[in-house]
PDB file of C-alpha atoms and ligand atoms in Angstrom:
ATOM      1  CA  MET U 286     139.944 160.483 129.822  1.00 73.00           C
ATOM      2  CA  SER U 287     143.793 159.925 130.198  1.00 89.00           C
ATOM      3  CA  THR U 288     146.923 159.831 128.101  1.00 94.00           C
ATOM      4  CA  HIS U 289     149.169 156.693 127.937  1.00 97.00           C
ATOM      5  CA  VAL U 290     152.428 155.882 125.971  1.00 96.00           C
ATOM      6  CA  THR U 291     152.037 152.547 124.446  1.00 98.00           C
ATOM      7  CA  ARG U 292     153.782 150.383 121.840  1.00 98.00           C
ATOM      8  CA  LEU U 293     152.933 149.328 118.309  1.00 98.00           C
ATOM      9  CA  GLN U 294     152.877 145.413 118.484  1.00 98.00           C
ATOM     10  CA  GLY U 295     151.841 144.847 114.797  1.00 98.00           C
ATOM     11  CA  ARG U 296     150.037 145.817 111.744  1.00 97.00           C
ATOM     12  CA  GLU U 297     148.087 143.904 109.131  1.00 98.00           C
ATOM     13  CA  ALA U 298     145.919 144.689 105.877  1.00 98.00           C
ATOM     14  CA  VAL U 299     142.322 144.087 106.794  1.00 98.00           C
ATOM     15  CA  ALA U 300     141.086 145.275 103.306  1.00 98.00           C
ATOM     16  CA  ARG U 301     142.319 147.007 100.186  1.00 97.00           C
ATOM     17  CA  GLN U 302     144.429 150.164 101.406  1.00 97.00           C
ATOM     18  CA  THR U 303     143.208 149.475 104.905  1.00 98.00           C
ATOM     19  CA  MET U 304     145.436 148.609 107.707  1.00 98.00           C
ATOM     20  CA  ALA U 305     144.763 147.544 111.485  1.00 98.00           C
ATOM     21  CA  PHE U 306     147.243 148.716 114.053  1.00 98.00           C
ATOM     22  CA  HIS U 307     147.683 146.575 117.200  1.00 98.00           C
ATOM     23  CA  LEU U 308     148.766 148.422 120.180  1.00 98.00           C
ATOM     24  CA  ASP U 309     149.689 147.083 123.736  1.00 98.00           C
ATOM     25  CA  LYS U 310     146.723 147.702 126.085  1.00 98.00           C
ATOM     26  CA  PRO U 311     148.288 150.043 128.732  1.00 97.00           C
ATOM     27  CA  THR U 312     147.620 148.564 132.363  1.00 95.00           C
ATOM     28  CA  GLY U 313     144.441 149.874 133.843  1.00 93.00           C
ATOM     29  CA  PHE U 314     143.210 151.115 130.502  1.00 97.00           C
ATOM     30  CA  SER U 315     139.329 150.496 130.235  1.00 97.00           C
ATOM     31  CA  PHE U 316     136.831 151.365 127.636  1.00 98.00           C
ATOM     32  CA  LYS U 317     133.313 150.566 126.515  1.00 98.00           C
ATOM     33  CA  PRO U 318     132.848 148.790 123.242  1.00 98.00           C
ATOM     34  CA  GLY U 319     132.205 151.715 120.482  1.00 98.00           C
ATOM     35  CA  GLN U 320     134.399 154.046 122.130  1.00 98.00           C
ATOM     36  CA  ALA U 321     137.353 155.883 120.339  1.00 98.00           C
ATOM     37  CA  ILE U 322     140.836 156.904 121.193  1.00 98.00           C
ATOM     38  CA  ASP U 323     143.106 159.847 119.880  1.00 97.00           C
ATOM     39  CA  VAL U 324     146.208 158.203 118.477  1.00 97.00           C
ATOM     40  CA  VAL U 325     149.025 160.661 118.976  1.00 95.00           C
ATOM     41  CA  LEU U 326     152.313 160.322 116.892  1.00 94.00           C
ATOM     42  CA  LEU U 327     155.329 161.045 119.185  1.00 92.00           C
ATOM     43  CA  GLU U 328     157.325 162.380 116.333  1.00 79.00           C
ATOM     44  CA  THR U 329     155.212 165.093 114.714  1.00 70.00           C
ATOM     45  CA  PRO U 330     154.878 164.486 110.931  1.00 66.00           C
ATOM     46  CA  GLY U 331     153.861 168.041 110.058  1.00 65.00           C
ATOM     47  CA  THR U 332     154.171 171.457 111.343  1.00 57.00           C
ATOM     48  CA  ASP U 333     151.168 171.633 113.309  1.00 67.00           C
ATOM     49  CA  ALA U 334     150.231 169.485 116.304  1.00 65.00           C
ATOM     50  CA  GLN U 335     146.861 168.490 114.581  1.00 68.00           C
ATOM     51  CA  SER U 336     148.475 166.492 112.030  1.00 78.00           C
ATOM     52  CA  ALA U 337     150.081 164.256 114.713  1.00 90.00           C
ATOM     53  CA  ARG U 338     146.604 163.308 116.216  1.00 93.00           C
ATOM     54  CA  HIS U 339     143.807 161.336 114.737  1.00 95.00           C
ATOM     55  CA  THR U 340     140.678 159.894 116.419  1.00 97.00           C
ATOM     56  CA  PHE U 341     140.101 156.117 115.764  1.00 98.00           C
ATOM     57  CA  SER U 342     137.504 153.903 117.088  1.00 98.00           C
ATOM     58  CA  ILE U 343     138.758 150.954 118.975  1.00 98.00           C
ATOM     59  CA  VAL U 344     138.145 147.629 116.832  1.00 98.00           C
ATOM     60  CA  SER U 345     139.073 145.208 119.735  1.00 98.00           C
ATOM     61  CA  ALA U 346     136.746 144.437 122.418  1.00 98.00           C
ATOM     62  CA  PRO U 347     137.382 145.179 126.159  1.00 98.00           C
ATOM     63  CA  PHE U 348     138.041 141.437 126.877  1.00 98.00           C
ATOM     64  CA  GLU U 349     140.882 141.409 124.428  1.00 98.00           C
ATOM     65  CA  ASN U 350     144.370 142.204 125.783  1.00 97.00           C
ATOM     66  CA  GLU U 351     145.503 144.440 122.978  1.00 98.00           C
ATOM     67  CA  LEU U 352     143.898 147.631 121.232  1.00 98.00           C
ATOM     68  CA  ILE U 353     143.297 147.540 117.680  1.00 98.00           C
ATOM     69  CA  VAL U 354     142.653 150.616 115.507  1.00 98.00           C
ATOM     70  CA  ALA U 355     141.976 150.461 111.780  1.00 98.00           C
ATOM     71  CA  THR U 356     142.066 153.021 108.972  1.00 98.00           C
ATOM     72  CA  ARG U 357     142.031 153.410 105.276  1.00 96.00           C
ATOM     73  CA  MET U 358     145.550 154.361 104.255  1.00 96.00           C
ATOM     74  CA  ARG U 359     145.056 157.610 102.585  1.00 93.00           C
ATOM     75  CA  ASP U 360     148.141 159.714 101.538  1.00 92.00           C
ATOM     76  CA  THR U 361     148.186 162.236 104.305  1.00 91.00           C
ATOM     77  CA  ALA U 362     151.189 162.979 106.813  1.00 90.00           C
ATOM     78  CA  PHE U 363     149.726 161.226 109.781  1.00 93.00           C
ATOM     79  CA  LYS U 364     149.034 157.946 107.882  1.00 94.00           C
ATOM     80  CA  ARG U 365     152.501 157.811 106.028  1.00 92.00           C
ATOM     81  CA  VAL U 366     154.300 158.160 109.494  1.00 92.00           C
ATOM     82  CA  LEU U 367     151.855 155.604 111.141  1.00 95.00           C
ATOM     83  CA  GLY U 368     152.231 153.181 108.451  1.00 95.00           C
ATOM     84  CA  ALA U 369     156.037 153.326 108.584  1.00 94.00           C
ATOM     85  CA  LEU U 370     156.566 153.094 112.243  1.00 95.00           C
ATOM     86  CA  PRO U 371     158.749 150.197 113.282  1.00 96.00           C
ATOM     87  CA  ILE U 372     157.157 147.617 115.441  1.00 97.00           C
ATOM     88  CA  GLY U 373     157.723 148.251 119.051  1.00 97.00           C
ATOM     89  CA  ALA U 374     157.597 152.045 118.581  1.00 96.00           C
ATOM     90  CA  GLY U 375     156.234 154.217 121.204  1.00 97.00           C
ATOM     91  CA  ILE U 376     152.860 155.846 120.229  1.00 97.00           C
ATOM     92  CA  ALA U 377     150.642 157.980 122.645  1.00 97.00           C
ATOM     93  CA  ILE U 378     146.856 157.442 123.071  1.00 98.00           C
ATOM     94  CA  GLU U 379     144.294 159.687 124.747  1.00 97.00           C
ATOM     95  CA  GLY U 380     140.971 158.556 125.808  1.00 97.00           C
ATOM     96  CA  PRO U 381     138.672 156.586 125.784  1.00 98.00           C
ATOM     97  CA  PHE U 382     135.851 158.794 124.815  1.00 97.00           C
ATOM     98  CA  GLY U 383     132.521 158.736 122.779  1.00 97.00           C
ATOM     99  CA  SER U 384     128.951 157.398 123.414  1.00 94.00           C
ATOM    100  CA  LEU U 385     128.361 155.270 120.323  1.00 97.00           C
ATOM    101  CA  THR U 386     127.963 152.425 122.963  1.00 98.00           C
ATOM    102  CA  LEU U 387     125.299 149.689 123.106  1.00 98.00           C
ATOM    103  CA  HIS U 388     121.981 150.636 124.773  1.00 97.00           C
ATOM    104  CA  ASN U 389     121.282 148.888 128.074  1.00 96.00           C
ATOM    105  CA  ASP U 390     117.788 147.719 127.451  1.00 96.00           C
ATOM    106  CA  ARG U 391     118.560 144.060 126.099  1.00 95.00           C
ATOM    107  CA  ALA U 392     114.946 143.576 124.868  1.00 96.00           C
ATOM    108  CA  ARG U 393     115.554 146.116 122.289  1.00 98.00           C
ATOM    109  CA  PRO U 394     117.481 144.988 119.153  1.00 98.00           C
ATOM    110  CA  ALA U 395     120.389 147.060 117.691  1.00 98.00           C
ATOM    111  CA  VAL U 396     120.623 147.770 113.937  1.00 98.00           C
ATOM    112  CA  PHE U 397     124.196 149.014 113.012  1.00 98.00           C
ATOM    113  CA  ILE U 398     124.660 150.677 109.804  1.00 98.00           C
ATOM    114  CA  ALA U 399     128.370 150.958 108.720  1.00 98.00           C
ATOM    115  CA  GLY U 400     129.819 152.761 105.793  1.00 97.00           C
ATOM    116  CA  GLY U 401     133.186 151.390 104.892  1.00 97.00           C
ATOM    117  CA  ILE U 402     135.657 151.947 107.723  1.00 97.00           C
ATOM    118  CA  GLY U 403     132.649 152.957 109.901  1.00 98.00           C
ATOM    119  CA  ILE U 404     132.435 149.231 110.850  1.00 98.00           C
ATOM    120  CA  THR U 405     135.156 149.846 113.492  1.00 98.00           C
ATOM    121  CA  PRO U 406     132.945 150.759 116.465  1.00 98.00           C
ATOM    122  CA  PHE U 407     130.565 148.027 115.655  1.00 98.00           C
ATOM    123  CA  MET U 408     133.502 145.361 115.570  1.00 98.00           C
ATOM    124  CA  SER U 409     134.150 145.975 119.213  1.00 98.00           C
ATOM    125  CA  ILE U 410     130.522 146.048 120.228  1.00 98.00           C
ATOM    126  CA  VAL U 411     129.663 142.679 118.252  1.00 98.00           C
ATOM    127  CA  ARG U 412     132.833 140.994 119.444  1.00 98.00           C
ATOM    128  CA  GLN U 413     132.221 141.883 123.262  1.00 98.00           C
ATOM    129  CA  ALA U 414     128.365 140.918 122.870  1.00 98.00           C
ATOM    130  CA  VAL U 415     129.231 137.429 121.340  1.00 97.00           C
ATOM    131  CA  HIS U 416     131.979 136.872 124.054  1.00 97.00           C
ATOM    132  CA  ASP U 417     129.453 137.829 126.711  1.00 97.00           C
ATOM    133  CA  GLY U 418     126.672 135.653 125.297  1.00 96.00           C
ATOM    134  CA  LEU U 419     124.458 138.728 125.295  1.00 95.00           C
ATOM    135  CA  PRO U 420     120.668 137.742 124.534  1.00 94.00           C
ATOM    136  CA  GLN U 421     120.318 141.037 122.484  1.00 96.00           C
ATOM    137  CA  ARG U 422     119.691 140.865 118.740  1.00 98.00           C
ATOM    138  CA  LEU U 423     122.354 142.660 116.709  1.00 98.00           C
ATOM    139  CA  VAL U 424     121.672 143.402 113.117  1.00 98.00           C
ATOM    140  CA  LEU U 425     124.550 144.678 110.826  1.00 98.00           C
ATOM    141  CA  LEU U 426     123.958 146.536 107.745  1.00 98.00           C
ATOM    142  CA  TYR U 427     127.322 146.933 106.031  1.00 98.00           C
ATOM    143  CA  SER U 428     127.755 148.939 102.805  1.00 98.00           C
ATOM    144  CA  ASN U 429     131.083 148.881 100.817  1.00 97.00           C
ATOM    145  CA  ARG U 430     131.966 149.666  97.179  1.00 97.00           C
ATOM    146  CA  ARG U 431     133.477 146.138  96.811  1.00 97.00           C
ATOM    147  CA  PRO U 432     134.256 143.064  98.921  1.00 97.00           C
ATOM    148  CA  GLU U 433     137.939 143.969  98.471  1.00 97.00           C
ATOM    149  CA  ASP U 434     136.979 147.171 100.606  1.00 97.00           C
ATOM    150  CA  ALA U 435     135.036 145.443 103.347  1.00 98.00           C
ATOM    151  CA  ALA U 436     137.210 145.314 106.478  1.00 98.00           C
ATOM    152  CA  TYR U 437     136.544 142.382 108.767  1.00 98.00           C
ATOM    153  CA  LEU U 438     133.784 141.028 106.458  1.00 98.00           C
ATOM    154  CA  SER U 439     134.987 137.279 106.687  1.00 97.00           C
ATOM    155  CA  GLU U 440     134.966 137.709 110.546  1.00 98.00           C
ATOM    156  CA  LEU U 441     131.485 139.095 110.508  1.00 98.00           C
ATOM    157  CA  GLN U 442     130.281 136.409 108.253  1.00 98.00           C
ATOM    158  CA  GLU U 443     131.809 133.807 110.825  1.00 98.00           C
ATOM    159  CA  LEU U 444     130.222 135.504 113.855  1.00 98.00           C
ATOM    160  CA  GLU U 445     126.869 135.464 112.191  1.00 97.00           C
ATOM    161  CA  ARG U 446     127.216 131.656 111.279  1.00 97.00           C
ATOM    162  CA  HIS U 447     127.796 130.799 114.853  1.00 95.00           C
ATOM    163  CA  ASN U 448     125.431 133.227 116.649  1.00 97.00           C
ATOM    164  CA  PRO U 449     121.657 133.214 116.178  1.00 96.00           C
ATOM    165  CA  ASN U 450     121.473 136.722 117.789  1.00 97.00           C
ATOM    166  CA  VAL U 451     123.843 138.229 115.026  1.00 98.00           C
ATOM    167  CA  ARG U 452     122.426 138.996 111.559  1.00 98.00           C
ATOM    168  CA  LEU U 453     124.724 140.495 108.920  1.00 98.00           C
ATOM    169  CA  THR U 454     123.510 141.989 105.477  1.00 98.00           C
ATOM    170  CA  ALA U 455     126.451 143.427 103.457  1.00 98.00           C
ATOM    171  CA  THR U 456     125.933 145.271 100.366  1.00 98.00           C
ATOM    172  CA  MET U 457     128.136 146.195  97.424  1.00 98.00           C
ATOM    173  CA  THR U 458     127.863 149.432  95.536  1.00 97.00           C
ATOM    174  CA  LEU U 459     130.349 149.249  92.835  1.00 96.00           C
ATOM    175  CA  MET U 460     130.903 145.618  91.666  1.00 95.00           C
ATOM    176  CA  GLY U 461     131.823 146.787  88.201  1.00 91.00           C
ATOM    177  CA  ASP U 462     135.165 147.618  89.729  1.00 87.00           C
ATOM    178  CA  SER U 463     135.598 144.267  91.637  1.00 93.00           C
ATOM    179  CA  SER U 464     137.757 141.259  90.689  1.00 93.00           C
ATOM    180  CA  GLN U 465     135.990 139.098  93.230  1.00 94.00           C
ATOM    181  CA  GLY U 466     132.506 137.467  93.020  1.00 92.00           C
ATOM    182  CA  TRP U 467     129.707 138.551  95.323  1.00 97.00           C
ATOM    183  CA  SER U 468     126.297 136.869  95.596  1.00 95.00           C
ATOM    184  CA  GLY U 469     124.908 139.199  98.018  1.00 95.00           C
ATOM    185  CA  PRO U 470     122.837 142.249  97.896  1.00 96.00           C
ATOM    186  CA  ARG U 471     124.149 145.295  95.675  1.00 97.00           C
ATOM    187  CA  GLY U 472     123.298 148.886  95.819  1.00 96.00           C
ATOM    188  CA  GLN U 473     123.035 151.713  98.358  1.00 96.00           C
ATOM    189  CA  ILE U 474     121.091 151.207 101.575  1.00 97.00           C
ATOM    190  CA  ASP U 475     117.775 152.907 100.971  1.00 96.00           C
ATOM    191  CA  GLU U 476     114.374 153.071 102.537  1.00 95.00           C
ATOM    192  CA  ALA U 477     113.185 149.684 101.270  1.00 95.00           C
ATOM    193  CA  PHE U 478     116.488 147.921 102.343  1.00 96.00           C
ATOM    194  CA  LEU U 479     115.998 149.424 105.883  1.00 96.00           C
ATOM    195  CA  GLN U 480     112.533 148.402 106.084  1.00 94.00           C
ATOM    196  CA  ARG U 481     113.222 144.800 104.987  1.00 95.00           C
ATOM    197  CA  ALA U 482     116.185 144.608 107.505  1.00 94.00           C
ATOM    198  CA  ALA U 483     114.142 145.870 110.446  1.00 94.00           C
ATOM    199  CA  ALA U 484     110.725 144.291 109.594  1.00 94.00           C
ATOM    200  CA  ASP U 485     110.961 141.612 112.309  1.00 95.00           C
ATOM    201  CA  LEU U 486     112.470 143.813 114.977  1.00 97.00           C
ATOM    202  CA  ALA U 487     110.516 145.288 117.752  1.00 96.00           C
ATOM    203  CA  GLN U 488     111.678 149.036 118.749  1.00 96.00           C
ATOM    204  CA  PRO U 489     115.336 148.723 117.425  1.00 98.00           C
ATOM    205  CA  VAL U 490     117.835 151.348 118.135  1.00 98.00           C
ATOM    206  CA  PHE U 491     119.686 152.437 115.229  1.00 98.00           C
ATOM    207  CA  TYR U 492     123.493 153.235 115.014  1.00 98.00           C
ATOM    208  CA  VAL U 493     125.320 154.775 112.107  1.00 98.00           C
ATOM    209  CA  ALA U 494     128.940 155.315 111.415  1.00 98.00           C
ATOM    210  CA  GLY U 495     130.796 156.242 108.314  1.00 97.00           C
ATOM    211  CA  PRO U 496     131.530 159.160 105.950  1.00 96.00           C
ATOM    212  CA  PRO U 497     129.432 162.281 106.790  1.00 97.00           C
ATOM    213  CA  GLY U 498     127.353 161.942 103.639  1.00 96.00           C
ATOM    214  CA  LEU U 499     126.416 158.373 104.391  1.00 96.00           C
ATOM    215  CA  VAL U 500     125.525 159.222 108.090  1.00 97.00           C
ATOM    216  CA  GLU U 501     123.199 162.202 106.922  1.00 97.00           C
ATOM    217  CA  ALA U 502     121.554 160.189 104.271  1.00 97.00           C
ATOM    218  CA  MET U 503     120.919 157.380 106.760  1.00 98.00           C
ATOM    219  CA  ARG U 504     119.451 159.630 109.417  1.00 98.00           C
ATOM    220  CA  GLN U 505     117.171 161.245 106.844  1.00 97.00           C
ATOM    221  CA  THR U 506     116.089 157.871 105.471  1.00 97.00           C
ATOM    222  CA  LEU U 507     115.453 156.518 108.986  1.00 97.00           C
ATOM    223  CA  ASN U 508     113.503 159.718 109.819  1.00 96.00           C
ATOM    224  CA  ASP U 509     111.473 159.115 106.473  1.00 94.00           C
ATOM    225  CA  THR U 510     110.668 155.466 107.509  1.00 92.00           C
ATOM    226  CA  GLY U 511     109.290 156.900 110.869  1.00 93.00           C
ATOM    227  CA  VAL U 512     112.185 156.371 113.142  1.00 96.00           C
ATOM    228  CA  ASN U 513     112.402 158.913 116.032  1.00 95.00           C
ATOM    229  CA  ASP U 514     115.710 160.903 116.407  1.00 96.00           C
ATOM    230  CA  ASP U 515     115.956 159.495 119.968  1.00 96.00           C
ATOM    231  CA  ASP U 516     116.433 156.093 118.536  1.00 98.00           C
ATOM    232  CA  ILE U 517     119.220 157.065 116.161  1.00 98.00           C
ATOM    233  CA  ARG U 518     122.805 157.328 117.321  1.00 98.00           C
ATOM    234  CA  SER U 519     125.624 158.238 114.958  1.00 98.00           C
ATOM    235  CA  GLU U 520     129.310 159.007 114.441  1.00 96.00           C
ATOM    236  CA  GLU U 521     130.803 160.908 111.321  1.00 96.00           C
ATOM    237  CA  PHE U 522     134.359 159.914 110.150  1.00 94.00           C
ATOM    238  CA  TYR U 523     135.736 162.819 108.296  1.00 88.00           C
ATOM    239  CA  GLY U 524     138.418 162.596 105.564  1.00 81.00           C
ATOM    240  CA  TYR U 525     136.900 160.222 103.218  1.00 74.00           C
TER     241      TYR U 525
HETATM  242  C1  LIG B1658     134.706 159.492 116.807  1.00 91.32           C
HETATM  243  C2  LIG B1658     135.508 159.085 115.678  1.00 91.32           C
HETATM  244  C3  LIG B1658     135.971 157.891 115.227  1.00 91.32           C
HETATM  245  C4  LIG B1658     136.639 157.581 114.150  1.00 91.32           C
HETATM  246  N1  LIG B1658     137.090 156.329 113.975  1.00 91.32           N
HETATM  247  C5  LIG B1658     137.790 156.112 112.765  1.00 91.32           C
HETATM  248  C6  LIG B1658     138.227 154.726 112.508  1.00 91.32           C
HETATM  249  O1  LIG B1658     138.028 153.855 113.296  1.00 91.32           O
HETATM  250  N2  LIG B1658     139.068 154.663 111.466  1.00 91.32           N
HETATM  251  C7  LIG B1658     139.255 155.629 110.659  1.00 91.32           C
HETATM  252  O2  LIG B1658     139.874 155.465 109.701  1.00 91.32           O
HETATM  253  N3  LIG B1658     138.889 156.985 110.746  1.00 91.32           N
HETATM  254  C8  LIG B1658     138.127 157.221 112.004  1.00 91.32           C
HETATM  255  N4  LIG B1658     137.664 158.517 112.224  1.00 91.32           N
HETATM  256  C9  LIG B1658     138.003 159.617 111.285  1.00 91.32           C
HETATM  257  C10 LIG B1658     139.557 159.887 111.337  1.00 91.32           C
HETATM  258  O3  LIG B1658     139.700 160.629 112.667  1.00 91.32           O
HETATM  259  C11 LIG B1658     140.172 160.698 110.273  1.00 91.32           C
HETATM  260  O4  LIG B1658     139.352 161.861 110.066  1.00 91.32           O
HETATM  261  C12 LIG B1658     140.292 159.989 108.961  1.00 91.32           C
HETATM  262  O5  LIG B1658     141.004 158.780 109.005  1.00 91.32           O
HETATM  263  C13 LIG B1658     140.783 160.769 107.783  1.00 91.32           C
HETATM  264  O6  LIG B1658     142.136 160.991 108.140  1.00 91.32           O
HETATM  265  P1  LIG B1658     143.179 161.485 106.821  1.00 91.32           P
HETATM  266  O7  LIG B1658     144.438 161.695 107.427  1.00 91.32           O
HETATM  267  O8  LIG B1658     143.078 160.455 105.843  1.00 91.32           O
HETATM  268  O9  LIG B1658     142.578 162.651 106.377  1.00 91.32           O
HETATM  269  P2  LIG B1658     142.726 164.331 107.047  1.00 91.32           P
HETATM  270  O10 LIG B1658     143.890 164.899 106.270  1.00 91.32           O
HETATM  271  O11 LIG B1658     142.945 164.133 108.513  1.00 91.32           O
HETATM  272  O12 LIG B1658     141.313 164.901 106.710  1.00 91.32           O
HETATM  273  C14 LIG B1658     140.855 165.100 105.302  1.00 91.32           C
HETATM  274  C15 LIG B1658     139.770 166.079 105.209  1.00 91.32           C
HETATM  275  O13 LIG B1658     138.825 165.956 106.313  1.00 91.32           O
HETATM  276  C16 LIG B1658     138.809 167.160 107.209  1.00 91.32           C
HETATM  277  N5  LIG B1658     138.570 166.567 108.499  1.00 91.32           N
HETATM  278  C17 LIG B1658     139.368 165.703 109.181  1.00 91.32           C
HETATM  279  N6  LIG B1658     138.840 165.488 110.381  1.00 91.32           N
HETATM  280  C18 LIG B1658     137.682 166.395 110.559  1.00 91.32           C
HETATM  281  C19 LIG B1658     136.813 166.653 111.603  1.00 91.32           C
HETATM  282  N7  LIG B1658     136.797 166.053 112.650  1.00 91.32           N
HETATM  283  N8  LIG B1658     135.812 167.565 111.312  1.00 91.32           N
HETATM  284  C20 LIG B1658     135.689 168.171 110.107  1.00 91.32           C
HETATM  285  N9  LIG B1658     136.556 167.890 109.085  1.00 91.32           N
HETATM  286  C21 LIG B1658     137.644 167.078 109.401  1.00 91.32           C
HETATM  287  C22 LIG B1658     140.186 167.700 107.068  1.00 91.32           C
HETATM  288  O14 LIG B1658     140.160 169.139 107.261  1.00 91.32           O
HETATM  289  C23 LIG B1658     140.389 167.386 105.506  1.00 91.32           C
HETATM  290  O15 LIG B1658     139.886 168.384 104.770  1.00 91.32           O
HETATM  291  C24 LIG B1658     136.898 158.793 113.359  1.00 91.32           C
HETATM  292  C25 LIG B1658     136.560 160.081 113.532  1.00 91.32           C
HETATM  293  C26 LIG B1658     135.748 160.071 114.757  1.00 91.32           C
HETATM  294  C27 LIG B1658     135.356 161.596 115.113  1.00 91.32           C
END
């Protein structure tokens, strides 16, 4: 793990109240898809050092020449400063770290379960896998309240359309609040949902990322359907 000072190249909205931040990739910086970095603001927004530092999974894939992180823009000191940083401003990153990375046995499919912004590590994994033409089957189960909240949904739909190894099932849990149409599944990911999604997969490895409540519920549901803990990997995103 190392520390680099890099620059903010740009930012864009990727869903409602959700921004992606594009950073220069420092020379020599390498990471595995699914890993995270600490983003450290050079000007501390609060009184404690902790409020200047947040952990984010890297959305971009190693083959890309920039680093992208994405987050819900809640009203916290860190995010206020990050959201207002001028383009070109310096920003420190530490990392990479984390082991939510794709298993090596290409014969075993991966099932990624993302709650909201928990999609970030899986974006990097899927982008890199498609770029490399990996033969592995990748199944993505993506749960959001509404389509407006689902970051990178259209990119994932596009990746699925062009890659037989990628399968996406997105579900919306609060369509009553949405101003967009949705013809896909509704409701939370439950046991029946998981069984349908994995029915044709031989010995899949499951990955879960999102708010702690979702991660805990998914681990329990997977255990209930007979999946061994050894085949479940997860990352909890606190603060939502
Ligand atoms: C490996 C990893 C990858 C992550 N990737 C992303 C990502 O890609 N995008 C993203 O938006 N977020 C990601 N997160 C979560 C992110 O680091 C922040 O916690 C989140 O964005 C909330 O920040 P906030 O400023 O809105 O709230 P904060 O004010 O930072 O937190 C809100 C509440 O959550 C509590 N909390 C925060 N962090 C922790 C913690 N680690 N353990 C226990 N309690 C905690 C705080 O005490 C506070 O009560 C990741 C976290 C981890 C560990």
